[in-house]
XYZ file of C-alpha atoms in Angstrom:
507
model
C 0.000 0.000 0.000
C 1.241 3.472 -0.829
C 1.521 6.230 1.774
C -1.079 8.326 -0.056
C -3.630 5.489 0.269
C -2.748 4.652 3.857
C -3.560 8.123 5.243
C -7.224 8.367 4.134
C -7.798 4.696 5.006
C -6.772 5.341 8.613
C -8.851 8.526 8.835
C -11.874 6.740 7.390
C -11.572 4.158 10.194
C -11.495 7.070 12.629
C -14.972 8.052 11.364
C -13.700 11.060 9.433
C -16.036 11.383 6.456
C -15.373 14.974 5.383
C -12.295 17.105 4.907
C -11.250 20.567 3.715
C -8.611 21.155 1.052
C -7.026 23.772 -1.182
C -5.479 21.962 -4.164
C -1.833 22.532 -5.044
C 0.527 20.494 -7.180
C 2.245 18.916 -4.162
C -0.993 17.523 -2.664
C -2.997 16.433 -5.746
C -2.059 12.740 -5.470
C -3.229 12.725 -1.858
C -6.533 14.422 -2.769
C -7.118 11.710 -5.398
C -6.559 9.057 -2.729
C -9.065 10.752 -0.397
C -11.646 10.789 -3.177
C -11.158 7.049 -3.765
C -12.085 6.483 -0.101
C -15.314 8.454 -0.659
C -14.368 11.034 1.963
C -16.385 14.130 1.078
C -14.304 17.154 0.095
C -14.981 20.834 0.730
C -12.871 23.330 -1.192
C -12.809 26.754 0.539
C -11.613 29.929 -1.154
C -8.190 30.228 0.478
C -6.150 28.632 3.243
C -6.882 31.240 5.923
C -10.615 30.789 5.438
C -10.147 27.022 5.373
C -8.371 27.072 8.723
C -11.259 29.079 10.218
C -13.804 26.689 8.655
C -11.931 23.709 10.087
C -12.003 25.350 13.513
C -15.784 25.826 13.298
C -16.271 22.257 12.073
C -14.102 20.810 14.862
C -16.242 22.535 17.495
C -19.148 20.288 16.457
C -17.376 17.117 15.322
C -14.703 14.911 16.841
C -11.982 16.134 14.495
C -11.532 18.289 11.370
C -8.990 17.543 8.638
C -7.533 20.157 6.291
C -4.991 19.646 3.517
C -2.707 22.327 2.089
C 0.214 22.591 -0.237
C 3.644 23.562 1.071
C 4.605 26.958 2.543
C 2.302 29.283 0.565
C -0.630 27.146 1.705
C 0.589 25.991 5.104
C 1.720 29.438 6.234
C -1.524 31.020 5.034
C -3.396 28.526 7.239
C -1.142 29.161 10.221
C -3.279 31.886 11.815
C -6.442 29.797 11.982
C -4.417 26.793 13.162
C -2.994 28.892 16.009
C -6.546 29.864 16.935
C -7.504 26.183 17.143
C -4.574 25.638 19.506
C -5.551 28.594 21.695
C -9.209 27.537 21.805
C -8.547 23.761 22.111
C -10.144 22.560 18.880
C -9.193 19.257 17.252
C -7.782 19.871 13.767
C -5.379 17.694 11.775
C -3.455 19.766 9.222
C -1.816 17.662 6.510
C 0.628 19.501 4.261
C 2.304 18.037 1.173
C 5.644 19.556 0.181
C 8.655 19.193 -2.095
C 11.028 16.243 -2.051
C 14.210 16.482 0.008
C 17.217 17.800 -1.949
C 20.600 19.267 -1.078
C 21.185 20.753 -4.521
C 17.823 21.803 -5.989
C 15.641 24.748 -5.041
C 11.911 24.130 -5.494
C 8.905 26.403 -5.963
C 6.766 27.468 -2.967
C 9.936 27.729 -0.844
C 12.005 30.638 0.469
C 14.630 29.919 -2.215
C 16.753 27.667 -0.018
C 17.384 23.936 -0.214
C 16.463 23.423 3.440
C 12.669 23.027 3.578
C 12.288 22.246 7.279
C 11.286 25.816 8.130
C 7.533 25.218 7.914
C 7.473 22.251 10.292
C 9.766 24.268 12.583
C 7.332 27.213 12.577
C 4.411 24.918 13.373
C 6.400 23.356 16.207
C 6.275 26.743 17.971
C 2.489 26.353 18.140
C 2.034 22.622 18.703
C 4.365 19.897 20.000
C 2.640 17.584 17.490
C 4.447 18.980 14.425
C 5.937 16.194 12.320
C 7.673 15.859 8.946
C 7.824 12.428 7.320
C 11.354 11.541 6.161
C 10.665 7.881 5.158
C 7.455 6.292 3.953
C 7.206 3.790 6.802
C 7.367 6.632 9.336
C 3.825 7.667 8.386
C 2.544 4.810 10.566
C 4.296 6.219 13.635
C 3.656 9.912 13.113
C 0.049 9.720 11.961
C -0.667 7.776 15.157
C 1.257 10.339 17.221
C -0.671 13.195 15.632
C -4.063 11.537 16.250
C -3.091 10.547 19.807
C -2.156 14.149 20.561
C -5.370 15.500 19.067
C -7.605 13.033 20.916
C -5.925 13.473 24.274
C -5.391 17.218 24.259
C -8.254 18.586 22.144
C -5.599 20.491 20.225
C -4.441 20.546 16.580
C -1.532 18.674 15.004
C 0.564 19.277 11.869
C 1.786 16.478 9.575
C 4.001 17.203 6.550
C 4.545 14.654 3.776
C 7.002 15.261 0.895
C 5.427 14.614 -2.510
C 7.756 11.725 -3.465
C 7.044 9.898 -0.189
C 3.307 9.866 -1.011
C 4.064 7.180 -3.583
C 6.328 5.025 -1.414
C 5.111 1.505 -0.650
C 4.660 0.541 2.995
C 3.411 -2.481 4.903
C 0.067 -1.235 6.296
C -0.668 -1.579 9.975
C -3.797 -0.919 11.981
C -3.432 2.186 14.125
C -5.021 2.118 17.559
C -5.477 5.555 19.060
C -4.746 5.708 22.795
C -7.142 8.004 24.613
C -5.811 8.912 28.040
C -8.273 9.384 30.869
C -7.799 12.886 32.217
C -6.585 13.246 35.784
C -9.135 15.347 37.592
C -8.549 17.653 40.522
C -11.085 17.147 43.278
C -12.305 19.770 45.679
C -12.587 18.499 49.220
C -16.170 17.374 49.820
C -15.970 18.668 53.384
C -15.224 22.162 52.119
C -18.272 22.089 49.826
C -20.662 20.753 52.459
C -19.529 23.285 55.047
C -20.150 26.124 52.630
C -23.511 27.830 53.105
C -23.342 30.156 50.101
C -21.227 28.515 47.393
C -21.217 29.696 43.797
C -19.631 28.137 40.693
C -18.189 30.166 37.805
C -17.748 28.044 34.692
C -14.798 28.764 32.395
C -13.977 27.969 28.760
C -12.491 24.525 29.411
C -15.852 23.362 30.774
C -16.552 22.048 27.267
C -14.352 19.038 28.069
C -16.482 17.905 31.021
C -19.945 16.520 31.596
C -21.336 19.690 33.154
C -24.893 18.372 32.957
C -24.163 15.534 35.401
C -22.102 17.858 37.557
C -25.002 20.301 37.931
C -27.403 17.462 38.712
C -25.172 16.385 41.602
C -24.339 19.842 42.899
C -27.362 22.067 43.215
C -26.066 25.563 43.843
C -26.017 28.891 41.984
C -23.682 29.124 39.017
C -22.397 31.668 36.508
C -20.503 31.597 33.230
C -17.458 33.484 32.059
C -18.071 34.972 28.574
C -16.031 32.311 26.751
C -18.040 29.556 28.486
C -21.295 30.720 26.894
C -23.373 27.743 25.760
C -21.431 25.168 27.785
C -23.956 24.913 30.637
C -27.762 25.148 30.601
C -29.213 28.623 31.071
C -32.791 27.505 31.720
C -31.831 26.044 35.101
C -33.252 28.029 38.078
C -29.767 28.063 39.641
C -28.276 29.891 36.649
C -27.550 33.499 37.636
C -26.133 34.846 34.391
C -22.958 36.083 32.713
C -19.966 37.059 34.850
C -17.858 39.586 32.961
C -16.116 41.871 35.472
C -17.547 45.394 35.582
C -20.161 44.619 32.885
C -21.921 41.560 34.331
C -25.673 41.103 34.284
C -27.589 42.713 37.186
C -26.977 41.108 40.573
C -24.144 38.860 39.409
C -21.179 40.620 40.986
C -23.163 41.151 44.200
C -23.847 37.403 44.349
C -20.102 36.688 44.158
C -19.387 39.113 46.981
C -22.067 37.467 49.148
C -20.778 33.915 48.557
C -18.615 32.180 51.129
C -17.015 29.895 48.493
C -16.332 30.962 44.880
C -15.379 28.031 42.643
C -13.855 28.781 39.245
C -14.467 25.604 37.242
C -11.996 24.927 34.368
C -11.247 28.612 33.628
C -8.705 30.181 31.309
C -8.124 33.751 32.492
C -7.108 36.329 29.904
C -7.341 40.114 29.620
C -10.474 39.913 27.452
C -12.687 37.637 29.553
C -11.622 39.336 32.815
C -11.896 42.960 31.562
C -8.180 43.582 31.996
C -7.648 41.028 34.804
C -10.201 42.559 37.157
C -11.863 39.208 38.006
C -12.759 38.273 41.573
C -9.771 37.231 43.677
C -9.888 36.421 47.363
C -9.431 33.914 50.152
C -12.765 32.232 49.422
C -11.747 31.555 45.801
C -10.899 28.055 44.499
C -9.858 27.003 40.983
C -10.699 23.378 40.153
C -11.197 21.090 37.152
C -13.746 18.741 38.706
C -16.111 18.787 41.670
C -17.339 15.796 43.630
C -19.846 15.426 46.419
C -23.172 17.111 47.044
C -23.945 20.410 48.708
C -26.456 20.165 51.539
C -26.770 23.853 52.331
C -27.454 25.772 49.148
C -28.223 29.335 48.338
C -31.763 30.328 47.505
C -32.784 29.915 43.878
C -32.765 33.000 41.701
C -33.734 33.531 38.069
C -32.724 36.295 35.714
C -35.120 37.287 32.939
C -34.215 39.584 30.063
C -36.932 42.116 29.315
C -37.944 41.739 25.689
C -40.940 44.050 25.407
C -39.051 47.345 25.211
C -38.574 47.451 21.425
C -38.631 50.880 19.814
C -39.107 51.586 16.122
C -35.524 52.558 15.349
C -33.081 49.729 14.736
C -30.164 49.742 17.157
C -28.006 47.192 18.963
C -30.330 46.917 21.953
C -33.349 46.299 19.750
C -31.456 43.640 17.780
C -30.657 41.926 21.075
C -34.259 42.084 22.313
C -35.756 40.881 19.029
C -33.402 37.906 18.831
C -34.094 37.052 22.465
C -37.675 36.442 21.350
C -36.547 34.519 18.247
C -33.846 32.080 19.347
C -34.867 28.462 19.872
C -33.436 25.046 20.801
C -32.196 24.325 17.276
C -29.881 27.369 17.125
C -26.097 27.570 17.279
C -25.059 31.187 17.840
C -21.690 32.541 16.680
C -20.357 35.857 17.972
C -17.494 37.512 16.106
C -14.883 39.499 18.019
C -16.079 43.056 18.567
C -19.462 44.702 18.939
C -21.083 41.321 18.301
C -19.809 40.066 21.657
C -21.768 42.706 23.522
C -24.896 41.992 21.496
C -24.908 38.175 21.602
C -23.343 37.287 24.958
C -26.194 38.796 26.968
C -28.825 36.644 25.246
C -30.313 33.966 27.475
C -30.079 30.635 25.681
C -33.081 28.296 25.618
C -32.551 24.610 26.338
C -30.798 22.911 23.431
C -29.271 26.059 21.922
C -25.480 26.398 21.882
C -22.963 29.204 21.497
C -19.513 29.616 19.911
C -16.984 32.384 20.491
C -13.229 32.845 19.991
C -12.361 34.967 23.004
C -8.877 33.665 23.766
C -7.391 34.063 20.261
C -9.745 36.816 19.055
C -8.817 36.731 15.370
C -11.121 39.227 13.688
C -12.641 37.624 10.579
C -12.827 34.142 12.146
C -16.589 33.868 12.531
C -17.778 34.019 8.887
C -15.836 30.911 7.777
C -16.102 29.221 11.210
C -19.899 29.455 11.119
C -19.812 27.944 7.625
C -17.680 25.035 8.866
C -20.076 24.542 11.768
C -23.024 24.497 9.376
C -21.393 21.725 7.347
C -20.927 19.714 10.545
C -24.480 20.376 11.820
C -26.674 20.457 8.734
C -29.918 20.201 10.717
C -29.177 23.230 12.898
C -29.953 26.871 12.193
C -26.846 29.013 12.693
C -27.159 32.643 13.808
C -24.017 34.666 13.166
C -23.529 38.096 14.759
C -20.768 39.875 12.840
C -19.677 43.451 12.157
C -18.623 45.077 8.920
C -14.972 45.317 9.992
C -14.643 41.568 10.539
C -16.694 40.790 7.445
C -14.392 42.756 5.160
C -11.537 40.434 6.173
C -13.187 37.176 5.061
C -16.114 38.452 2.991
C -15.670 35.999 0.115
C -17.000 33.174 2.297
C -20.500 34.526 1.760
C -20.253 33.153 -1.793
C -20.221 29.659 -0.252
C -23.134 30.240 2.112
C -25.662 29.804 -0.697
C -23.536 27.311 -2.665
C -23.601 24.867 0.266
C -27.333 25.486 0.883
C -26.602 26.608 4.431
C -29.239 27.471 6.984
C -27.470 30.545 8.387
C -28.797 33.912 9.512
C -26.120 36.599 9.248
C -26.905 39.488 11.601
C -24.691 42.044 9.895
C -23.883 45.062 12.087
C -23.205 47.749 9.502
C -21.787 50.687 11.457
C -18.837 51.821 9.287
C -16.216 51.337 12.015
C -14.249 49.002 14.253
C -16.383 49.927 17.252
C -14.570 47.633 19.686
C -11.211 49.179 18.735
C -12.662 52.654 19.290
C -13.806 51.518 22.742
C -10.210 50.558 23.561
C -8.428 53.386 21.729
C -9.915 55.856 19.243
C -8.136 56.655 16.013
C -8.732 57.295 12.277
C -7.412 53.808 11.526
C -10.652 52.382 12.960
C -12.748 53.894 10.170
C -13.860 51.542 7.379
C -14.281 51.916 3.650
C -18.014 51.780 3.044
C -19.337 49.011 0.772
C -22.744 48.364 -0.740
C -22.908 45.047 1.079
C -26.378 43.969 -0.010
C -25.565 44.367 -3.688
C -22.254 42.555 -3.343
C -23.827 39.618 -1.464
C -26.517 39.283 -4.142
C -23.871 39.248 -6.879
C -21.752 36.637 -5.103
C -24.421 33.959 -5.404
C -25.967 32.217 -8.396
C -28.822 30.211 -6.904
C -32.057 30.908 -5.069
C -31.143 29.548 -1.627
C -30.579 32.939 -0.026
C -32.265 36.209 0.786
C -30.787 39.661 1.411
C -32.751 42.234 3.422
C -31.788 45.800 4.339
C -32.832 46.476 7.948
C -33.610 50.108 8.809
C -36.190 49.569 11.560
C -37.113 47.081 14.248
C -40.204 46.184 12.238
C -38.012 45.264 9.261
C -36.094 42.836 11.467
C -39.188 41.326 13.121
C -40.831 40.811 9.732
C -37.724 39.152 8.248
C -37.430 36.725 11.152
C -41.138 35.885 10.977
C -40.690 34.997 7.315
C -37.572 32.934 8.119
C -39.276 30.691 10.703
C -39.299 27.019 9.680
C -37.500 27.795 6.417
C -33.985 26.609 5.619
C -31.961 29.098 3.626
C -29.199 31.672 3.993
C -30.512 35.035 5.215
C -28.320 38.157 5.176
C -29.727 40.905 7.433
C -27.954 44.169 6.636
C -28.627 46.143 9.832
C -27.805 49.843 9.463
C -26.448 50.946 12.859
C -25.148 54.400 13.779
C -21.361 54.473 14.421
C -21.910 55.985 17.891
C -24.313 53.179 18.930
C -21.921 51.462 21.335
C -23.203 49.666 24.416
C -22.128 50.908 27.828
C -20.685 47.420 28.471
C -18.445 47.790 25.426
C -17.237 51.202 26.609
C -16.520 50.042 30.174
C -14.781 46.893 28.939
C -12.700 48.884 26.441
C -11.518 51.263 29.162
C -10.573 48.340 31.432
C -8.568 46.594 28.691
C -6.947 49.871 27.631
C -5.966 50.614 31.238
C -4.257 47.225 31.517
C -2.549 47.589 28.102
C -1.107 50.959 29.114
C -0.047 49.846 32.563
C 3.677 50.610 33.085
C 6.028 47.635 32.917
C 7.158 46.249 36.261
């Protein structure tokens, strides 16, 4: 069996039935081999978008696979790959490159005979960065890459020179070793003795069975912004979103009143802590698992978002209120970095709905292709994407694929002519955007009938469009015209907090 046939055979056994690829002369033989295994291919528009799509796909499936050509492809995909590492998403990046040579210089290189620089660059992001030197080594390193992905929920990079693809090897079955995670346990005595405990769920909660945990431990709980969608929000013990200085009403007071504050599987950064202003104190504990039951629990409290205060004019608050009335159990909500965070994060999710955000890496432009990748992984779900014009201009061409793939995506397009989140942190002329006629461009990108573009000037326009969308599966682009100065107070407060930390003198 040749190396090129061995790779897709192993992945097929690992229940990988779809992959993403950008064709290039170094990887064409491998793409042919994938097609022979009837693994469905998706061909994005460039490698950066593909890496974002793979990230979105991996959030819903066990693993995403993307294939690039050497250097020009692999380095273009590097940014999205780094985001998958930061956000703990399982992506296998396979790159096909030139043959090894000490005398020839090949295309797609930096004009040197040494071509190890790409695998070296990837090794700075992931320890699972491997280059195959002999055909038989594919058996070892493909297993190592898959082991790393499965056990760390992180991406791996595998590079195969084009001549090695055609080497014959003796095939072996690969058994992936999944390591049981070692969990840190909070002392049961400490929990039971606590009269007013509270749990704050962090972004790594996605790797745990939080449903069972909450059934066993009945006490009030909160979420950090990057843990949105990882725990149920229809539970009477759910108190809301904890985002320092801009939390929902009563949240920060509840933390102050608690006699035990448990951060569950958090990853603290300057974004999700508003410039590292999160609660710190003697009653704080950071754990990755909780055992035992709490006998003395706080009183139940519910938090309801008012949805009846909708004025005629379309603005960010009205968009939030209207979608609070619209969202349902079959939704997956994506929030792009920026103004979209402050619109989508404060929505209360109904049972069954989920939420995706990239708050650790924060690569503006991620959400458009990531939502597309998610839609391919969850074809029966309706995706709602909140995205601004600044982010959209970075990866706009993906909208051409939204209709092509017959996606069921609602794009809530915040058209405000500026990088509002950057202005909240630090104002400057560089935050102003070139104005496009987005509706016309979106219409011209597509050549089928599976989409609709609507200009939204009023709340009634939005309500009507969503009423017409109910129970229909198609791509809907809602071009919401928002004033540049329509910035939420939460965005302003958060921006000042982050700016203050950024400008803090060095120690």
